[in-house]
Amino acid sequence: MTPLAARLYRRGDSTIRSILGMCQFVEISAILDMAQEMGRADVDAGCDIYSELAQLPAPLTAVEYCFEGTRSTLLCEQHGNEIHYSAFYEIEGSENPADFRFTTGFVLGTPMNTPITWANFEGEPGYETPNARMPEGDLRQRTARSTSLLLEKALCILNQPGLVERLPRPTDKRVIRESAKDRLSAPPTQWFQCKIRHGLHGTAGDQPGADTSPRPLHYVRKHFKPSVQKWIEGYWRGDIELGVHLKWYSPQPSRAG
């Protein structure tokens, strides 16, 4: 169970504990920059379709990450081509419990978002606002939409064959003890920290005369193909040992270890 999820478990009621006890847990902080790159590329390409590749690793999955000093856990559930999630935030270093913020979701293979339910000031479910009635540019709408886009792209990265390595980490022992004390179903004893697997990924140049010299890992963005009237999925290719090339940011080459 990831760090924030473990704190949610220890502070939560029997309902939240029951849900967390059935989840698979992944921590994706290391791939957030890549997910953002994919989201920006989709916007630039004019694509607002949620990829059908964005499948959850398990029907109930907790996706956790830290971004700009705030740790977030998205409790996700998949039904067919619909992914629904509840978002919890916690500012790092704060002694306050994690705040429930909103519940929403999206439909794979479409541009559709499910209605957004935001918490009220007491942290309980507040009001439900279908997208059609959200004021243009509303901060709540933009926050939920950007979180959905980030989640979708992270799932696409996780599901590209051979790209991501999932490193097992142990669940907080206090969670295991408390579940046994309360006679609840034992939660998973480990969670998975995600990172890009070392080595070469994707395919070489697929056009005649294409440059096949080694290149840093980079995103080949999705594009619309008129002959089949559909979007062709993008993917990551290149050598992670040479670093990751993002159009808006390029970190240093990775180091083995």
Short mmCIF file of C-alpha atoms in Angstrom, two decimals:
data_model
loop_
_atom_site.label_atom_id
_atom_site.label_comp_id
_atom_site.label_asym_id
_atom_site.label_seq_id
_atom_site.Cartn_x
_atom_site.Cartn_y
_atom_site.Cartn_z
CA MET A 1 0.00 0.00 0.00
CA THR A 2 1.51 3.32 -1.13
CA PRO A 3 2.42 5.93 1.54
CA LEU A 4 -0.63 8.21 1.31
CA ALA A 5 -2.97 5.26 0.81
CA ALA A 6 -1.57 3.75 4.00
CA ARG A 7 -2.34 6.97 5.88
CA LEU A 8 -5.84 7.00 4.40
CA TYR A 9 -6.29 3.42 5.59
CA ARG A 10 -5.19 4.15 9.12
CA ARG A 11 -7.44 7.23 9.39
CA GLY A 12 -10.36 5.93 7.38
CA ASP A 13 -13.62 4.21 8.27
CA SER A 14 -14.53 0.63 7.43
CA THR A 15 -15.73 1.61 3.93
CA ILE A 16 -12.47 3.22 2.84
CA ARG A 17 -10.50 0.40 4.48
CA SER A 18 -12.53 -2.20 2.61
CA ILE A 19 -11.91 -0.46 -0.73
CA LEU A 20 -8.18 -0.04 -0.08
CA GLY A 21 -7.91 -3.66 0.98
CA MET A 22 -8.96 -4.76 -2.52
CA CYS A 23 -6.73 -2.39 -4.53
CA GLN A 24 -3.50 -2.88 -6.40
CA PHE A 25 -1.14 0.04 -5.67
CA VAL A 26 1.23 1.81 -8.06
CA GLU A 27 3.38 4.91 -7.46
CA ILE A 28 4.00 6.87 -10.68
CA SER A 29 5.94 10.00 -9.64
CA ALA A 30 8.90 8.98 -11.85
CA ILE A 31 6.79 9.03 -15.02
CA LEU A 32 4.78 12.23 -14.44
CA ASP A 33 6.94 14.33 -16.78
CA MET A 34 6.39 11.80 -19.56
CA ALA A 35 2.64 11.73 -18.93
CA GLN A 36 2.54 15.53 -19.16
CA GLU A 37 4.51 15.39 -22.42
CA MET A 38 1.89 13.05 -23.87
CA GLY A 39 -0.95 15.29 -22.72
CA ARG A 40 0.62 18.37 -24.28
CA ALA A 41 1.21 16.47 -27.52
CA ASP A 42 -2.45 15.42 -27.67
CA VAL A 43 -3.58 19.00 -27.17
CA ASP A 44 -1.21 20.22 -29.90
CA ALA A 45 -2.50 17.49 -32.25
CA GLY A 46 -6.11 18.42 -31.56
CA CYS A 47 -6.97 15.04 -30.08
CA ASP A 48 -9.44 14.88 -27.18
CA ILE A 49 -10.08 11.12 -27.31
CA TYR A 50 -9.20 9.10 -24.24
CA SER A 51 -6.99 6.25 -25.42
CA GLU A 52 -8.32 2.69 -25.29
CA LEU A 53 -4.82 1.68 -24.13
CA ALA A 54 -5.43 3.40 -20.78
CA GLN A 55 -6.55 0.24 -18.98
CA LEU A 56 -6.15 -0.14 -15.22
CA PRO A 57 -3.66 -2.78 -14.01
CA ALA A 58 -6.48 -4.22 -11.87
CA PRO A 59 -10.23 -3.50 -11.62
CA LEU A 60 -9.52 -1.57 -8.40
CA THR A 61 -6.23 0.35 -8.56
CA ALA A 62 -4.82 3.10 -6.37
CA VAL A 63 -2.54 5.39 -8.41
CA GLU A 64 -0.32 7.62 -6.28
CA TYR A 65 2.13 10.39 -7.13
CA CYS A 66 3.82 13.49 -5.72
CA PHE A 67 3.71 16.73 -7.73
CA GLU A 68 4.99 20.14 -6.60
CA GLY A 69 4.89 19.25 -2.91
CA THR A 70 1.44 17.68 -2.97
CA ARG A 71 0.91 13.93 -2.76
CA SER A 72 -2.19 12.55 -4.44
CA THR A 73 -3.94 9.21 -4.44
CA LEU A 74 -6.51 8.38 -7.10
CA LEU A 75 -8.72 5.45 -6.12
CA CYS A 76 -9.69 4.05 -9.53
CA GLU A 77 -12.27 1.53 -10.64
CA GLN A 78 -12.90 0.26 -14.17
CA HIS A 79 -16.21 -0.95 -15.59
CA GLY A 80 -15.90 -1.89 -19.24
CA ASN A 81 -14.56 1.18 -21.03
CA GLU A 82 -15.33 3.56 -18.15
CA ILE A 83 -12.77 4.55 -15.53
CA HIS A 84 -14.01 6.27 -12.38
CA TYR A 85 -11.83 7.64 -9.62
CA SER A 86 -11.87 9.59 -6.36
CA ALA A 87 -9.00 12.01 -5.74
CA PHE A 88 -7.36 12.57 -2.35
CA TYR A 89 -4.64 15.20 -1.78
CA GLU A 90 -2.14 15.78 1.01
CA ILE A 91 0.43 18.57 1.22
CA GLU A 92 3.78 17.04 2.15
CA GLY A 93 4.87 17.84 5.69
CA SER A 94 1.32 18.69 6.78
CA GLU A 95 -0.05 17.05 9.92
CA ASN A 96 -3.60 17.32 8.62
CA PRO A 97 -5.30 14.22 7.21
CA ALA A 98 -5.62 13.83 3.46
CA ASP A 99 -8.50 15.77 1.94
CA PHE A 100 -11.07 14.20 -0.34
CA ARG A 101 -11.39 16.57 -3.30
CA PHE A 102 -13.54 15.14 -6.09
CA THR A 103 -14.86 12.12 -7.94
CA THR A 104 -15.03 11.92 -11.73
CA GLY A 105 -13.96 9.70 -14.60
CA PHE A 106 -13.76 9.27 -18.36
CA VAL A 107 -14.84 6.90 -21.12
CA LEU A 108 -12.08 5.23 -23.16
CA GLY A 109 -12.29 5.65 -26.92
CA THR A 110 -14.36 8.84 -26.55
CA PRO A 111 -13.88 12.46 -25.41
CA MET A 112 -16.48 11.95 -22.67
CA ASN A 113 -15.93 12.82 -19.00
CA THR A 114 -18.27 11.62 -16.30
CA PRO A 115 -19.93 14.17 -13.97
CA ILE A 116 -17.67 15.77 -11.36
CA THR A 117 -18.68 15.57 -7.70
CA TRP A 118 -16.72 17.99 -5.53
CA ALA A 119 -16.33 17.91 -1.76
CA ASN A 120 -17.83 20.67 0.32
CA PHE A 121 -15.86 22.54 2.94
CA GLU A 122 -16.26 19.73 5.48
CA GLY A 123 -14.66 17.24 3.10
CA GLU A 124 -17.90 15.38 2.44
CA PRO A 125 -19.40 14.93 -1.03
CA GLY A 126 -20.92 18.23 -2.02
CA TYR A 127 -22.50 19.03 -5.36
CA GLU A 128 -22.55 17.23 -8.67
CA THR A 129 -21.91 19.26 -11.79
CA PRO A 130 -22.24 17.69 -15.25
CA ASN A 131 -19.62 18.98 -17.67
CA ALA A 132 -22.26 20.70 -19.80
CA ARG A 133 -23.15 22.98 -16.89
CA MET A 134 -19.64 23.78 -15.69
CA PRO A 135 -18.75 27.45 -16.24
CA GLU A 136 -16.15 27.88 -18.96
CA GLY A 137 -12.67 28.01 -17.44
CA ASP A 138 -13.94 27.00 -14.00
CA LEU A 139 -10.98 26.02 -11.80
CA ARG A 140 -12.73 22.88 -10.54
CA GLN A 141 -13.40 21.71 -14.08
CA ARG A 142 -9.83 22.39 -15.19
CA THR A 143 -8.39 20.60 -12.16
CA ALA A 144 -10.52 17.50 -12.72
CA ARG A 145 -9.93 17.47 -16.49
CA SER A 146 -6.15 17.85 -16.12
CA THR A 147 -6.08 15.07 -13.49
CA SER A 148 -8.04 12.78 -15.81
CA LEU A 149 -5.65 13.52 -18.67
CA LEU A 150 -2.63 12.85 -16.45
CA LEU A 151 -4.11 9.57 -15.24
CA GLU A 152 -4.97 8.44 -18.78
CA LYS A 153 -1.46 9.14 -20.08
CA ALA A 154 0.20 7.47 -17.09
CA LEU A 155 -1.87 4.34 -17.76
CA CYS A 156 -0.82 4.40 -21.42
CA ILE A 157 2.82 4.50 -20.32
CA LEU A 158 2.28 1.61 -17.90
CA ASN A 159 0.69 -0.42 -20.67
CA GLN A 160 3.35 0.10 -23.36
CA PRO A 161 5.04 -3.34 -23.46
CA GLY A 162 8.45 -3.44 -21.78
CA LEU A 163 8.60 0.28 -21.02
CA VAL A 164 7.96 0.37 -17.26
CA GLU A 165 9.59 -1.59 -14.47
CA ARG A 166 7.50 -2.08 -11.32
CA LEU A 167 9.68 -2.30 -8.24
CA PRO A 168 8.00 -4.03 -5.25
CA ARG A 169 7.95 -2.09 -1.97
CA PRO A 170 6.59 -3.32 1.40
CA THR A 171 3.32 -2.06 2.86
CA ASP A 172 3.51 -0.15 6.14
CA LYS A 173 3.47 -2.83 8.86
CA ARG A 174 1.08 -0.73 10.94
CA VAL A 175 -1.55 -1.18 8.23
CA ILE A 176 -1.12 -4.96 8.33
CA ARG A 177 -1.42 -4.98 12.12
CA GLU A 178 -4.50 -2.78 12.15
CA SER A 179 -6.28 -4.85 9.50
CA ALA A 180 -5.68 -8.00 11.57
CA LYS A 181 -6.84 -6.26 14.74
CA ASP A 182 -10.08 -5.11 13.08
CA ARG A 183 -10.54 -8.51 11.40
CA LEU A 184 -10.62 -6.97 7.96
CA SER A 185 -9.41 -8.58 4.76
CA ALA A 186 -5.63 -8.37 4.70
CA PRO A 187 -4.45 -5.58 2.35
CA PRO A 188 -1.69 -6.27 -0.19
CA THR A 189 1.68 -6.72 1.50
CA GLN A 190 3.46 -4.79 -1.25
CA TRP A 191 3.00 -1.93 -3.67
CA PHE A 192 4.84 -1.07 -6.87
CA GLN A 193 7.04 1.92 -7.56
CA CYS A 194 7.13 2.55 -11.31
CA LYS A 195 10.19 3.64 -13.26
CA ILE A 196 11.33 3.40 -16.87
CA ARG A 197 13.16 0.17 -17.58
CA HIS A 198 16.79 0.60 -18.65
CA GLY A 199 17.65 0.01 -22.28
CA LEU A 200 16.16 0.62 -25.70
CA HIS A 201 12.41 1.02 -26.14
CA GLY A 202 9.98 1.17 -29.02
CA THR A 203 10.93 0.59 -32.64
CA ALA A 204 13.64 1.95 -34.89
CA GLY A 205 12.80 4.45 -37.64
CA ASP A 206 9.90 3.05 -39.62
CA GLN A 207 10.27 5.21 -42.70
CA PRO A 208 12.70 4.57 -45.60
CA GLY A 209 15.89 6.46 -44.98
CA ALA A 210 14.90 7.25 -41.40
CA ASP A 211 17.68 8.12 -38.97
CA THR A 212 18.34 4.98 -36.90
CA SER A 213 21.20 6.41 -34.81
CA PRO A 214 20.78 6.15 -31.02
CA ARG A 215 18.45 8.79 -29.59
CA PRO A 216 17.17 9.61 -26.10
CA LEU A 217 13.79 8.23 -25.13
CA HIS A 218 11.17 10.45 -26.78
CA TYR A 219 7.47 10.41 -27.56
CA VAL A 220 6.22 9.70 -31.06
CA ARG A 221 2.89 11.43 -30.76
CA LYS A 222 -0.43 10.05 -31.94
CA HIS A 223 -1.80 11.28 -35.25
CA PHE A 224 -5.01 11.10 -37.22
CA LYS A 225 -4.89 8.83 -40.28
CA PRO A 226 -7.48 9.94 -42.87
CA SER A 227 -7.36 6.67 -44.83
CA VAL A 228 -8.81 4.77 -41.85
CA GLN A 229 -10.51 7.74 -40.17
CA LYS A 230 -8.98 7.04 -36.78
CA TRP A 231 -6.27 8.18 -34.41
CA ILE A 232 -3.07 6.12 -34.48
CA GLU A 233 -1.68 5.70 -30.98
CA GLY A 234 1.59 7.33 -30.02
CA TYR A 235 4.37 5.54 -28.19
CA TRP A 236 7.77 6.04 -26.55
CA ARG A 237 10.95 4.98 -28.31
CA GLY A 238 14.68 5.55 -27.88
CA ASP A 239 17.40 4.72 -25.38
CA ILE A 240 16.70 5.70 -21.77
CA GLU A 241 20.45 5.56 -21.10
CA LEU A 242 20.75 8.71 -23.25
CA GLY A 243 18.11 10.51 -21.19
CA VAL A 244 14.51 11.51 -21.86
CA HIS A 245 13.78 14.18 -24.44
CA LEU A 246 10.72 16.30 -23.72
CA LYS A 247 9.88 19.30 -25.85
CA TRP A 248 9.44 21.43 -22.75
CA TYR A 249 12.06 19.85 -20.47
CA SER A 250 15.04 17.48 -20.87
CA PRO A 251 16.42 15.83 -17.72
CA GLN A 252 19.90 14.37 -17.49
CA PRO A 253 20.57 10.86 -18.86
CA SER A 254 19.53 8.15 -16.43
CA ARG A 255 22.07 6.20 -14.42
CA ALA A 256 21.93 2.49 -13.86
CA GLY A 257 21.20 1.44 -10.33
#
